[in-house]
Amino acid sequence: MFPRRVVALTGPPGSGKSTQARRLARTLGRDGHPALLASVPALFRGSGPVWPLVTPEEAAEIRRLRDEAESLASKGHLMPCGLDRILVAAIRRATPGTPVILDGAPRGLDQSRILLAGLPDLRDLTIVHLRLPGDPVPASFARQMARERARTGEAPGPDVEQRLLAKARTYVTDTVAGLVEARRAGVRIVDLDATPPEDTVEARIRLRVGLPSAERITAGTRTPLGATPWN
């Protein structure tokens, strides 16, 4: 039986949240536990497994928020909270017992409150925080820049640099506050190093969260209580 129905992955940009969310959903499906993979960006694009759960009224609201969301995202800021409300409403319509993998949640304080208010039982929620070593802003910025160079084959321009730096700073100013809120509400938060190889990170997530067929490997040292910024 899936012990934690909703697993939310969060962390600085470039920490591998989306990669791990896709890996977890794929592995759960192979193991006979089909999962619902959901995120605000996928909802905004009108794609992914969560889209069929969106009502026509919600789809219209997403279209209404499009210009504002695109403007905010282009500056490296969080998209409107209205998208989070629709996302939470949609995942509540998932087939009972379906594991839900949330990519990039909570994104900020208001978004965290929407998630916490929308789940009927917070014991169903585990947040996995993928941390980067040292100061998260330069660490996140460096990883985003490397990813952008790999994607385009050229050095990012000034506008892209500004957007990526703003995203890294948004993690510190907004996402950490959302984690603090979740911790205060009693949500279980698993803190893991994001820098090992992807296979190792996935196995550690599965082991710590208690996902089916988790590999029995050493999970690594958890950051001591008080060392993470949301305690």
Coordinates of C-alpha atoms in Angstrom, one line a residue:
M1 CA 0.0 0.0 0.0
F2 CA 1.3 3.5 -0.8
P3 CA 2.0 5.0 2.6
R4 CA 2.1 8.7 1.7
R5 CA -0.4 9.6 -1.0
V6 CA 1.1 12.9 -2.0
V7 CA 4.9 13.4 -2.4
A8 CA 5.9 17.0 -3.2
L9 CA 9.4 17.8 -4.4
T10 CA 10.8 21.2 -3.8
G11 CA 14.2 22.9 -3.7
P12 CA 16.3 25.5 -5.5
P13 CA 16.0 25.8 -9.2
G14 CA 18.5 23.4 -10.8
S15 CA 18.3 20.9 -7.9
G16 CA 16.7 18.2 -10.0
K17 CA 13.1 18.4 -8.8
S18 CA 11.5 17.8 -12.2
T19 CA 13.9 15.1 -13.1
Q20 CA 13.2 13.2 -9.8
A21 CA 9.5 13.8 -10.1
R22 CA 9.5 12.1 -13.6
R23 CA 11.7 9.3 -12.4
L24 CA 9.5 8.6 -9.4
A25 CA 6.3 8.6 -11.4
R26 CA 7.9 6.3 -14.0
T27 CA 9.3 3.9 -11.5
L28 CA 6.0 3.7 -9.5
G29 CA 4.2 2.9 -12.8
R30 CA 6.6 0.1 -13.5
D31 CA 6.1 -1.3 -10.0
G32 CA 2.3 -1.4 -10.5
H33 CA 1.5 1.9 -8.7
P34 CA 0.5 4.3 -11.5
A35 CA 1.1 7.8 -10.2
L36 CA -0.4 11.2 -11.1
L37 CA 2.5 13.6 -11.9
A38 CA 1.4 17.2 -11.6
S39 CA 2.9 20.7 -11.6
V40 CA 1.9 24.3 -12.0
P41 CA 3.9 24.7 -15.3
A42 CA 2.3 21.6 -16.8
L43 CA -1.1 22.9 -15.7
F44 CA -0.3 26.3 -17.3
R45 CA 0.7 24.6 -20.6
G46 CA -2.5 22.5 -20.6
S47 CA -0.5 19.3 -20.7
G48 CA 0.4 16.3 -18.6
P49 CA -1.6 13.7 -16.7
V50 CA -3.3 16.3 -14.5
W51 CA -5.0 18.2 -17.4
P52 CA -7.9 15.7 -17.9
L53 CA -8.9 16.4 -14.2
V54 CA -9.3 20.2 -14.9
T55 CA -12.9 21.4 -15.3
P56 CA -13.9 23.7 -18.2
E57 CA -14.3 26.6 -15.8
E58 CA -10.8 26.0 -14.5
A59 CA -9.4 25.8 -18.0
A60 CA -11.0 29.2 -18.7
E61 CA -9.4 30.6 -15.5
I62 CA -6.0 29.4 -16.6
R63 CA -6.5 31.1 -20.0
R64 CA -7.4 34.3 -18.1
L65 CA -4.2 34.1 -16.0
R66 CA -2.0 33.4 -19.0
D67 CA -0.6 36.9 -19.7
E68 CA 0.1 37.6 -16.0
A69 CA 1.7 34.2 -15.5
E70 CA 3.9 34.5 -18.6
S71 CA 5.0 38.0 -17.5
L72 CA 6.0 36.8 -14.0
A73 CA 7.7 33.7 -15.3
S74 CA 9.8 35.7 -17.8
K75 CA 11.2 37.7 -14.8
G76 CA 11.9 34.6 -12.7
H77 CA 9.0 35.2 -10.3
L78 CA 6.3 32.8 -9.1
M79 CA 3.2 32.4 -11.3
P80 CA -0.2 33.5 -9.8
C81 CA -1.6 31.6 -6.9
G82 CA -4.8 31.0 -8.8
L83 CA -2.9 28.2 -10.7
D84 CA -2.1 26.5 -7.4
R85 CA -5.7 26.5 -6.4
I86 CA -6.7 24.8 -9.6
L87 CA -3.9 22.3 -9.3
V88 CA -4.9 21.3 -5.8
A89 CA -8.6 21.0 -6.8
A90 CA -7.5 18.8 -9.8
I91 CA -5.4 16.4 -7.8
R92 CA -8.3 16.0 -5.3
R93 CA -10.2 14.5 -8.2
A94 CA -7.6 11.8 -8.8
T95 CA -8.7 8.2 -8.3
P96 CA -8.6 7.4 -4.5
G97 CA -5.4 5.7 -3.6
T98 CA -3.5 7.1 -6.6
P99 CA 0.0 8.3 -5.6
V100 CA 0.4 12.0 -6.5
I101 CA 3.9 13.4 -7.3
L102 CA 3.9 17.2 -7.2
D103 CA 6.8 18.8 -9.1
G104 CA 8.0 22.0 -7.5
A105 CA 5.6 22.4 -4.6
P106 CA 5.3 24.3 -2.4
R107 CA 6.6 27.3 -4.4
G108 CA 6.1 29.9 -1.8
L109 CA 4.2 30.9 1.4
D110 CA 0.8 31.5 -0.2
Q111 CA 1.1 28.5 -2.4
S112 CA 2.0 26.4 0.7
R113 CA -1.1 27.6 2.5
I114 CA -3.2 26.6 -0.5
L115 CA -1.7 23.1 -0.6
L116 CA -2.1 22.6 3.1
A117 CA -5.7 23.8 3.1
G118 CA -6.6 21.7 0.1
L119 CA -5.5 18.3 1.4
P120 CA -8.0 16.6 3.6
D121 CA -5.3 14.9 5.8
L122 CA -1.8 16.4 6.1
R123 CA -0.6 13.0 7.1
D124 CA -1.0 12.1 3.4
L125 CA 1.7 14.7 2.4
T126 CA 5.4 14.3 2.5
I127 CA 7.6 17.1 1.2
V128 CA 11.0 16.2 -0.2
H129 CA 13.4 19.1 -0.1
L130 CA 16.4 18.7 -2.5
R131 CA 19.1 21.0 -1.2
L132 CA 22.3 22.3 -2.8
P133 CA 25.5 22.8 -0.8
G134 CA 26.5 26.1 0.6
D135 CA 24.7 29.4 -0.3
P136 CA 21.7 28.2 -2.4
V137 CA 21.6 31.3 -4.6
P138 CA 25.0 31.0 -6.4
A139 CA 24.8 27.2 -6.3
S140 CA 21.3 27.3 -8.0
F141 CA 22.4 30.0 -10.5
A142 CA 25.5 28.0 -11.5
R143 CA 23.5 24.8 -12.1
Q144 CA 20.8 26.7 -14.1
M145 CA 23.5 28.3 -16.2
A146 CA 25.1 25.0 -16.9
R147 CA 21.8 23.5 -17.9
E148 CA 20.9 26.4 -20.2
R149 CA 24.3 26.1 -21.9
A150 CA 23.8 22.4 -22.4
R151 CA 20.3 23.0 -23.8
T152 CA 21.2 25.8 -26.2
G153 CA 24.8 25.1 -26.9
E154 CA 25.8 28.7 -26.2
A155 CA 26.3 31.1 -23.3
P156 CA 23.1 32.6 -21.9
G157 CA 22.6 36.3 -22.6
P158 CA 22.1 39.0 -20.0
D159 CA 18.3 38.7 -19.9
V160 CA 18.4 35.0 -19.3
E161 CA 21.1 35.4 -16.6
Q162 CA 18.9 37.9 -14.8
R163 CA 15.9 35.6 -15.0
L164 CA 17.8 32.6 -13.7
L165 CA 19.3 34.7 -10.9
A166 CA 15.8 35.9 -9.9
K167 CA 14.6 32.3 -9.8
A168 CA 17.4 31.4 -7.5
R169 CA 16.6 34.3 -5.2
T170 CA 12.9 33.5 -5.3
Y171 CA 13.7 30.2 -3.7
V172 CA 15.3 32.0 -0.7
T173 CA 12.6 34.7 -0.3
D174 CA 9.5 32.6 -1.1
T175 CA 10.0 28.8 -1.2
V176 CA 11.8 28.6 2.2
A177 CA 8.9 30.5 3.7
G178 CA 6.5 27.9 2.3
L179 CA 8.6 25.2 3.9
V180 CA 8.5 26.9 7.2
E181 CA 4.7 27.1 7.0
A182 CA 4.5 23.4 6.2
R183 CA 6.8 22.4 9.0
R184 CA 4.7 24.5 11.5
A185 CA 1.6 22.6 10.2
G186 CA 3.2 19.3 11.1
V187 CA 4.0 18.1 7.5
R188 CA 6.8 15.6 7.2
I189 CA 9.8 17.1 5.4
V190 CA 12.6 14.9 4.1
D191 CA 15.8 16.9 3.5
L192 CA 18.2 15.3 1.0
D193 CA 21.4 16.3 -0.8
A194 CA 20.6 17.0 -4.5
T195 CA 24.2 16.6 -5.7
P196 CA 24.8 12.8 -5.9
P197 CA 24.0 10.9 -9.2
E198 CA 20.3 10.9 -10.2
D199 CA 19.9 7.1 -9.5
T200 CA 21.3 7.6 -6.0
V201 CA 19.0 10.6 -5.3
E202 CA 15.9 8.7 -6.5
A203 CA 16.8 5.6 -4.4
R204 CA 17.2 7.8 -1.3
I205 CA 13.9 9.5 -1.9
R206 CA 12.1 6.2 -2.3
L207 CA 13.8 4.8 0.8
R208 CA 13.1 7.9 3.0
V209 CA 9.5 8.4 1.8
G210 CA 8.7 4.6 1.9
L211 CA 7.8 4.2 -1.7
P212 CA 7.2 0.6 -2.9
S213 CA 10.2 -1.4 -3.9
A214 CA 12.7 1.2 -2.5
E215 CA 16.3 0.1 -2.8
R216 CA 17.9 -0.8 0.5
I217 CA 20.8 1.6 0.3
T218 CA 22.3 3.9 2.9
A219 CA 20.1 7.0 2.8
G220 CA 22.9 9.4 3.7
T221 CA 23.1 11.8 6.5
R222 CA 20.1 13.9 7.1
T223 CA 20.6 17.6 7.9
P224 CA 20.4 17.9 11.7
L225 CA 17.3 19.5 13.1
G226 CA 18.0 23.2 13.4
A227 CA 20.4 23.3 10.4
T228 CA 17.7 23.7 7.8
P229 CA 16.2 27.2 7.4
W230 CA 12.6 26.2 8.0
N231 CA 13.0 24.6 11.5

